[in-house]
Structures are given as structure tokens and as C-alpha cells.
Amino acid sequence: MHHLLTTGLTTGSPIKVEVPNTDQRSNDYSEMSLAYRPSHADATYDFKYGVRSVQGGGRSSARETIGRVAAGAVAKKILNQYSGTEIIAYVSQVHKVVLPEDLVDHETLTLDQIENNIVRCPNPEYAEKMIAAIDAVRVRGDSVGGVVTCIVRNVPRGLGSPVFDKLEAELAKAVMSLPATKGFEFGSGFAGTFMTGSEHNDEFYMEGNSRIRTKTNRSGGIQGGISNGEIINMRIGFKPTSTISRKQSTVTRDKHETELIARGRHDPCVVPRAVPMVEAAVALVLVDQLMAQYAQCMLFPINPALQESMELNKQEPVQVPH
């Protein structure tokens, strides 16, 4: 292990990450075995399999995302080292508190700005409003949802496959596989449907003598399912946490109507916790696409004037110690 740390390289063997869960409270789930929690996967798992894991919610628990976050951390390192690619997500809405888009500069946004408050919102004024909104429902035993915005800077051009495996389709599938997701927007998203073509199109211009850029970025950094090198921009909607401590009507496993008050520890708003999950899901997609693009188009580039090098400043290869 010491050798790995001193050289900064793996040995080539698979990387193992193990996270012991030392804080489980199985008894919190005893009523779940008898009655279905509204808007949870308790019922659908039974409808599908006829049997389910009760303690902790089984695979429908957001605990499973730790594996994606761990793998995503490795993917982020690869992307950053190879092409300087940075993936940053933050909370842009909690319930009815909406962070205005013009208050965040995606060119200069840093992790520190996001991590300096509990709600992971890069604007201190709106962070306070979001915290207040969560506290207001928490004391009533209720919950709220919100939106995570994710951007990707320094994206290599050419990622994604036309037709079925478009880059935004792969990203949508990855983030919509996270728990509690309810909506996905890309680039201009649904707001773009209110525009005309002349308002929406991203016009091209030359930056310097060799690099083609777009003046605006309503495409969200992807056109025709392929990255164009501009900032990738997406928004993911998360529902209010399903487990609330208020009394709700439900049905038991043996099909009798009843009432349920859920116990256990559950966030009044999952959105701040979803930020690293979104980053990880995006990182895993991009590193897959980077390897696919390298293999498909960069081994023998046909037109290097257009097929830009994906490497960060055409950096030197990593020096492997002898």
C-alpha cells in the first residue's frame, strides 16, 4: 500500500473500496414489514419479486449510492488528470426557493463556494433561505424536494455516440438511476421550448486562429449527442423525501387499509446529499465515453485539424518509476 501512495499509481489490479455501515438501526423498519410506506419502493418490490429485504429498505435505500460515489471519485481523478475535466454540482432550488441563474458564474464556480454551507448552495444569501425552508417543514414532520444543477468544464470534444447512445441520453440514464429523481433538463431544457430557433441557436465563432467555439451555450455543451467542448450543463429534479413522520393512509401486506407513522432517521430534504451522487454518476458516464472515444477515433485520427487532442495541454505521459 505504501508503494501505491508514494508513486501515485495503482498496480493495475482492481481498486477495492469497502465502507462498513456501523450505524444501522434495523428496528426502525419493523412496521415496514407489515405496511407499505407511501411513495416508497416497498410495494413495487413486492409486486415484482413477491419478497423483499425489510431492514434498511434493501436496495431501494439511498445507502447503495456510496458505491457510485466511491467509483465516481476514481473516475473524477482520471478525467481531471487526462483532460483537466472538472465536474461540479450544487443545489439550485429547495422547494419554492429558486437560486437565480445569473448569480452563479459557471466559468469560475469552485467547490469551496458550494461546500461552505450545509445546503450546498454557492450563494450565501440563497443558502440561508433554503435552510429556512427546510427547517420550516422539518418541525412539521414533513419534507421538501428541489433541484441539483451540474456543470462540467473542460470537456473533450467528440464524447458520445450519435443515435442511440447520445451523451445527454447516457447522462440522463445515469442521473435518473439515482434515488428520488423525478426530472432531467439539459442545456436550455424545457425553457428552450418557449424560444424560436433564432433565439435558441448557438452561433459559431473563431477563438484565436484554430479553435471553433459557440457564442452562447443553450445546447448545454452537446449537439447531435456529441460534446462540442463547451460547458456541459444539466439540472436534476428530486422529489420530497418519502418518509415523513406525519400520519398517512396505507395498506398492509395482507391487503388491509391502515394508517402509518414512519419512524427512523430521514432527511427533510435529500437534495444537498444528492450533490456528490450526481457528480459521481456524471463522472462515471464521462470516463466511459472518454475511453470509447479514444478507442474509436483517436488511435488513428483522420483529420487532426478537426479532431482535437483530448489530453490536457498535450501533457507528457505519466512517468512510471522503475
XYZ file of C-alpha atoms in Angstrom:
322
model
C 0.000 0.000 0.000
C 2.855 2.380 0.821
C 4.235 1.882 -2.683
C 0.898 2.931 -4.216
C 0.826 6.116 -2.183
C 4.392 7.135 -2.943
C 4.104 6.710 -6.715
C 0.520 7.884 -7.106
C -0.255 4.907 -9.333
C -2.300 1.758 -8.931
C -0.704 -1.617 -9.638
C -3.302 -2.344 -12.310
C -5.323 -4.594 -10.019
C -8.984 -3.687 -9.432
C -9.465 -0.972 -6.808
C -11.495 -2.099 -3.799
C -13.391 0.342 -1.592
C -15.235 -1.040 1.431
C -17.460 1.080 3.667
C -18.659 -0.533 6.906
C -22.127 0.609 7.999
C -21.724 0.801 11.775
C -24.794 2.964 12.412
C -27.695 0.810 11.263
C -30.926 0.625 13.260
C -32.906 -2.315 11.904
C -35.722 -1.959 14.441
C -36.754 1.344 12.847
C -38.105 -0.716 9.958
C -40.344 -3.139 11.869
C -43.636 -1.569 10.752
C -42.429 -1.652 7.132
C -42.661 -5.438 7.139
C -46.398 -5.092 7.801
C -47.424 -1.955 5.866
C -46.219 -0.208 2.711
C -44.761 3.288 3.135
C -46.417 5.697 0.641
C -44.251 6.607 -2.392
C -41.517 4.136 -1.361
C -40.375 1.029 -3.227
C -41.816 -1.294 -0.559
C -44.900 -2.075 -2.611
C -43.319 -2.227 -6.073
C -40.580 -4.607 -4.895
C -43.314 -6.929 -3.608
C -45.284 -6.540 -6.853
C -42.170 -7.533 -8.801
C -40.481 -10.196 -6.660
C -43.083 -11.226 -4.083
C -40.384 -10.946 -1.426
C -38.132 -8.142 -0.198
C -35.476 -7.076 2.256
C -37.127 -5.085 5.026
C -34.179 -3.924 7.152
C -32.922 -0.592 5.893
C -35.048 -0.733 2.775
C -32.715 -3.130 0.942
C -31.533 -1.970 -2.474
C -34.102 0.814 -2.585
C -32.167 2.614 0.150
C -30.056 5.605 -0.874
C -27.228 3.919 1.064
C -26.406 1.994 -2.108
C -25.178 5.235 -3.718
C -21.969 5.050 -1.638
C -20.642 2.586 -4.235
C -21.298 5.033 -7.071
C -19.739 7.922 -5.148
C -16.606 5.869 -4.394
C -16.207 4.763 -8.028
C -17.041 8.284 -9.182
C -14.147 9.676 -7.139
C -11.750 7.495 -9.150
C -13.444 8.495 -12.416
C -13.073 12.190 -11.486
C -9.342 11.713 -10.935
C -8.922 10.089 -14.361
C -10.888 12.843 -16.117
C -9.026 15.628 -14.348
C -5.586 14.154 -14.902
C -6.182 13.301 -18.565
C -8.132 16.275 -19.859
C -8.476 18.741 -16.970
C -12.200 17.953 -16.851
C -13.995 19.303 -13.748
C -17.448 18.164 -12.590
C -19.217 20.457 -10.127
C -22.782 20.134 -8.835
C -24.718 22.353 -6.439
C -28.233 22.911 -5.095
C -30.094 25.482 -7.206
C -33.580 25.059 -5.733
C -35.158 23.887 -2.485
C -38.955 23.745 -2.551
C -40.009 27.254 -3.678
C -36.618 28.916 -3.104
C -35.072 29.210 -6.581
C -31.477 30.410 -6.994
C -31.439 32.847 -9.968
C -29.139 31.512 -12.711
C -27.298 34.822 -13.127
C -25.989 34.648 -9.535
C -23.668 31.724 -10.337
C -20.721 32.082 -12.737
C -20.120 28.610 -14.154
C -16.696 29.628 -15.509
C -15.313 30.406 -12.039
C -17.510 28.371 -9.652
C -15.451 26.453 -7.062
C -16.066 23.505 -4.752
C -15.298 25.711 -1.736
C -18.184 28.054 -2.571
C -20.558 25.075 -2.578
C -19.171 23.280 0.483
C -19.158 26.314 2.798
C -22.775 25.712 3.864
C -24.876 22.699 4.845
C -27.275 23.025 1.904
C -24.512 23.075 -0.755
C -25.693 26.272 -2.443
C -22.883 28.540 -3.742
C -24.761 31.776 -2.927
C -24.749 32.544 0.840
C -27.972 34.603 0.754
C -29.976 31.899 -1.010
C -28.341 29.176 1.094
C -29.866 30.823 4.189
C -33.295 30.947 2.512
C -33.042 27.250 1.585
C -32.032 26.240 5.118
C -35.006 28.191 6.488
C -37.363 26.454 4.040
C -36.095 23.012 5.133
C -36.332 23.898 8.831
C -39.928 25.091 8.366
C -41.091 21.688 7.094
C -38.817 19.669 9.388
C -40.548 20.916 12.533
C -43.905 19.924 10.992
C -42.698 16.369 10.304
C -42.839 16.980 6.562
C -40.339 17.121 3.672
C -39.480 19.078 0.508
C -37.673 18.433 -2.775
C -35.579 20.575 -5.087
C -33.107 20.758 -7.958
C -29.396 19.969 -8.358
C -27.537 21.765 -11.165
C -24.425 20.031 -12.505
C -21.817 21.548 -14.809
C -18.777 20.012 -16.466
C -15.850 22.218 -17.555
C -13.011 21.372 -19.958
C -14.916 18.571 -21.653
C -13.071 16.849 -24.516
C -14.837 17.230 -27.846
C -16.321 14.188 -29.512
C -17.678 12.316 -26.483
C -20.913 10.398 -27.057
C -22.254 8.291 -29.893
C -24.818 9.537 -32.410
C -28.299 7.966 -32.447
C -28.836 5.564 -29.510
C -26.027 6.378 -27.072
C -26.140 10.159 -27.271
C -24.125 11.759 -24.495
C -27.128 13.526 -22.939
C -29.111 10.268 -23.073
C -26.323 8.413 -21.234
C -26.119 11.215 -18.655
C -29.902 11.216 -18.227
C -29.973 7.467 -17.632
C -27.153 7.687 -15.069
C -28.613 10.522 -13.008
C -32.193 9.270 -13.284
C -30.942 5.962 -11.832
C -30.235 7.813 -8.579
C -32.894 7.557 -5.846
C -35.651 10.224 -5.608
C -35.040 11.689 -9.088
C -38.109 12.982 -10.895
C -36.888 15.220 -13.699
C -33.945 15.883 -16.017
C -33.199 19.001 -18.051
C -30.312 19.564 -20.365
C -28.952 22.906 -21.614
C -31.915 25.232 -22.123
C -34.211 22.380 -21.071
C -37.942 22.974 -21.041
C -37.396 26.763 -21.068
C -35.969 26.303 -24.577
C -39.380 25.166 -25.805
C -40.642 28.748 -25.406
C -37.925 30.142 -27.744
C -37.727 30.456 -31.501
C -34.866 28.926 -33.468
C -33.235 32.316 -33.986
C -33.302 32.882 -30.208
C -32.115 29.390 -29.338
C -29.331 28.630 -31.833
C -25.727 28.829 -30.593
C -23.798 30.760 -33.244
C -20.218 29.733 -34.004
C -17.146 31.994 -33.912
C -13.357 31.553 -34.077
C -11.387 31.839 -30.834
C -7.873 32.624 -31.983
C -6.827 31.047 -35.260
C -7.704 27.439 -34.647
C -10.459 26.841 -32.088
C -14.153 26.833 -33.019
C -16.432 27.997 -30.186
C -20.093 28.908 -29.708
C -21.175 32.413 -28.591
C -23.944 31.035 -26.374
C -24.484 27.598 -24.844
C -28.187 26.769 -24.933
C -27.183 23.351 -26.305
C -25.598 22.602 -22.918
C -22.263 21.557 -24.447
C -23.736 18.728 -26.536
C -25.015 18.804 -30.126
C -26.215 15.750 -32.029
C -25.435 13.678 -28.943
C -21.720 14.627 -29.103
C -19.817 17.017 -26.806
C -18.701 20.227 -28.510
C -16.190 21.356 -25.862
C -18.419 23.966 -24.201
C -19.572 23.635 -20.573
C -21.997 20.733 -20.102
C -24.977 21.933 -18.101
C -27.827 19.862 -16.643
C -30.492 20.073 -13.943
C -31.965 17.164 -11.992
C -35.220 17.365 -10.032
C -35.543 15.458 -6.735
C -38.841 14.680 -5.023
C -39.620 15.415 -1.363
C -38.297 12.642 0.913
C -40.956 9.905 1.029
C -40.507 9.028 4.702
C -42.254 11.651 6.818
C -43.300 11.482 10.461
C -46.895 12.538 9.748
C -49.722 10.018 9.786
C -50.552 8.649 6.318
C -53.051 6.170 4.900
C -51.618 2.956 3.521
C -52.266 -0.767 3.025
C -50.742 -3.752 4.805
C -49.001 -6.627 3.055
C -52.061 -8.768 3.592
C -54.212 -6.092 1.885
C -55.935 -4.282 4.748
C -56.196 -0.498 4.827
C -54.436 1.102 7.794
C -52.573 4.207 8.968
C -48.809 4.531 9.348
C -46.452 6.867 11.163
C -42.936 6.167 9.893
C -40.071 6.015 12.387
C -36.333 6.250 11.762
C -33.877 8.938 10.694
C -34.768 10.568 7.404
C -33.786 13.925 5.943
C -36.500 16.546 5.492
C -34.738 17.291 2.174
C -32.462 14.875 0.291
C -31.254 17.429 -2.253
C -27.983 18.577 -0.560
C -26.973 14.911 -0.107
C -27.626 14.259 -3.790
C -24.918 16.695 -4.949
C -21.944 14.250 -4.715
C -24.150 11.448 -6.102
C -24.899 13.485 -9.237
C -21.212 14.360 -9.703
C -20.250 10.690 -9.382
C -22.886 9.481 -11.853
C -21.771 12.089 -14.401
C -18.085 11.215 -13.870
C -18.729 7.509 -14.479
C -20.516 8.242 -17.774
C -17.823 10.655 -18.972
C -14.884 8.357 -18.219
C -16.632 5.540 -20.128
C -17.253 7.885 -23.051
C -13.679 9.182 -22.931
C -12.303 5.644 -23.277
C -14.774 4.838 -26.066
C -13.876 7.994 -27.994
C -10.153 7.368 -27.575
C -10.515 3.831 -28.882
C -12.867 4.694 -31.733
C -11.469 7.938 -33.100
C -8.127 8.891 -31.543
C -5.930 5.860 -32.252
C -5.795 6.792 -35.937
C -7.234 10.301 -36.288
C -8.250 11.046 -39.880
C -8.338 14.828 -39.616
C -6.281 16.160 -36.690
C -7.174 19.757 -37.623
C -10.743 19.000 -36.524
C -10.225 16.039 -34.151
C -8.623 17.957 -31.290
C -6.334 16.169 -28.870
C -8.338 15.248 -25.775
C -5.341 15.424 -23.456
C -4.760 18.312 -21.076
C -2.318 20.598 -22.915
C -0.952 17.512 -24.726
C 0.753 16.711 -21.422
C 3.709 14.385 -21.104
C 2.942 10.738 -20.260
C 2.956 9.836 -16.577
C 6.452 8.793 -15.561
C 6.346 5.296 -14.136
C 9.086 4.701 -11.520
C 11.460 1.836 -12.279
